[in-house]
Amino acid sequence: MVSDPVVLGIETSCDETGVGIVKGTKLLANVVSSSMEQHVKFGGVIPEIATRAHLQAIQPTIKQALKDTNLELDDIDAIAVTAGPGLASALMVGVAAAKGLAIATQKPLYGINHLAAHVGVGVLNGEELPEKLGAVLVSGGHTEILKIKSLTNDISLLGATIDDAAGEAFDKVARSVGLNYPGGPAIDKYAKLGNPKAIRFPRGLTAGKDLERNRYNFSFSGLKTAVARWVEQRELDNEEIPIADVCASFQEAVADVISFKTILACKENGIENLLLGGGVAANSRVRILLQERCAENGITLRIPPFELCTDNGAMVAALGAQLAMTGAKPSSLDFGPDSSLPVTEIYVT
Ligand code: KG4
Ligand code: ZN
């Protein structure tokens, strides 16, 4: 394998069709086509719709990434694709496309773990990943705290949500106060006008026995229900819903829980450097509170540019290139997508 391999990465685990191209640790292209607008009226991602959109977008997105870099398929040294976790049918589209490319071009193929790729994005543009590294990934599909000893062969899961993902909670709460999907940006906007202390919403698994049993795990389902009940009660009483206060108070609860649990996990697991990823990384309060609490605890927080925090193909290519550079054996061509691929499996063999 050449020293700085050119790797094309494909991501189709949720509603973004992403194709990225990297050369070693240098980002060359990052093209994303999202089907988010088609999910608005349903208030969440519908797998069949996402899958059909991937089928339509995959070829133009690959072409666009090649065009952006002035490269031909022949110039690519390896292909990488998200093998899981994610929506099974959506993953299937990327995996099938990547296999087609790999067979046609006779290039090695790496079936990549989506969560590990969210961490792998941190190497882009020459920034080495620090030691004693952890990551907190918060999106519509996942909420995890990871410990990374080695990006290419030692990642462990410290905690995860036991019910809803953080972004999912934003999306569902938005719906219960009449805001559109995706709920995160809308709640963030309204929260700026409200009082985060107006309503004390519950912080799941942060105290007593719950905390003991689920030290680094999250639960957002109780919070989501508490907001819905609070709003319903107001409606029954024919009272106006103070949307800004509800948004600010809900957002404060999420930011509080995410930062509390993450800092706890960092402190108890020797993590001194933390990477934040996923769409909820855009949330203004999550960023501020996590940054504040990291600083208080001597933890250095790194937040990649937003377009690299959300799902994209560049992160897949970045991890693929790292694997290729360490001489990892490519995946065998008979792997299938695995919707619940554990993070310990950094790539499929
Ligand atoms: O990473 P992403 O683009 O896709 C996956 O879900 O994998 O994340 C999308 C999620 C949605 O749930 C959306 O509501 C949330 O990220 N999000 C936000 C914000 N911007 C996007 N959540 C809170 N605050 C935001 N500003
Ligand atoms: Zn993701």
CSV table of C-alpha atoms in Angstrom, one decimal, residues 158-163 202-223 257 260-261 264 268:
chain,number,residue,atom,x,y,z
A,158,LEU,CA,-18.2,2.9,28.1
A,159,GLY,CA,-21.8,3.8,27.9
A,160,ALA,CA,-24.8,4.2,25.5
A,161,THR,CA,-28.4,5.2,25.6
A,162,ILE,CA,-30.8,2.5,26.9
A,163,ASP,CA,-33.7,4.0,25.0
A,202,PRO,CA,-35.9,15.0,35.0
A,203,ARG,CA,-32.3,14.0,34.4
A,204,GLY,CA,-32.4,10.2,33.8
A,205,LEU,CA,-29.9,7.8,35.4
A,206,THR,CA,-28.0,10.6,37.2
A,207,ALA,CA,-28.6,9.7,40.8
A,208,GLY,CA,-28.9,6.9,43.4
A,209,LYS,CA,-29.3,3.3,42.3
A,210,ASP,CA,-30.0,4.4,38.7
A,211,LEU,CA,-26.6,6.0,38.5
A,212,GLU,CA,-25.0,3.0,40.2
A,213,ARG,CA,-26.5,0.6,37.7
A,214,ASN,CA,-26.1,2.7,34.6
A,215,ARG,CA,-23.1,4.8,35.4
A,216,TYR,CA,-22.2,5.8,31.9
A,217,ASN,CA,-25.5,4.9,30.2
A,218,PHE,CA,-28.1,7.5,29.2
A,219,SER,CA,-31.9,7.5,29.2
A,220,PHE,CA,-33.9,10.2,27.4
A,221,SER,CA,-37.2,8.5,27.2
A,222,GLY,CA,-38.4,9.6,30.6
A,223,LEU,CA,-37.4,13.2,29.9
A,257,VAL,CA,-27.0,14.8,31.5
A,260,PHE,CA,-22.3,15.1,33.6
A,261,LYS,CA,-22.1,11.5,32.4
A,264,LEU,CA,-17.8,11.1,34.9
A,268,GLU,CA,-13.0,7.4,36.0
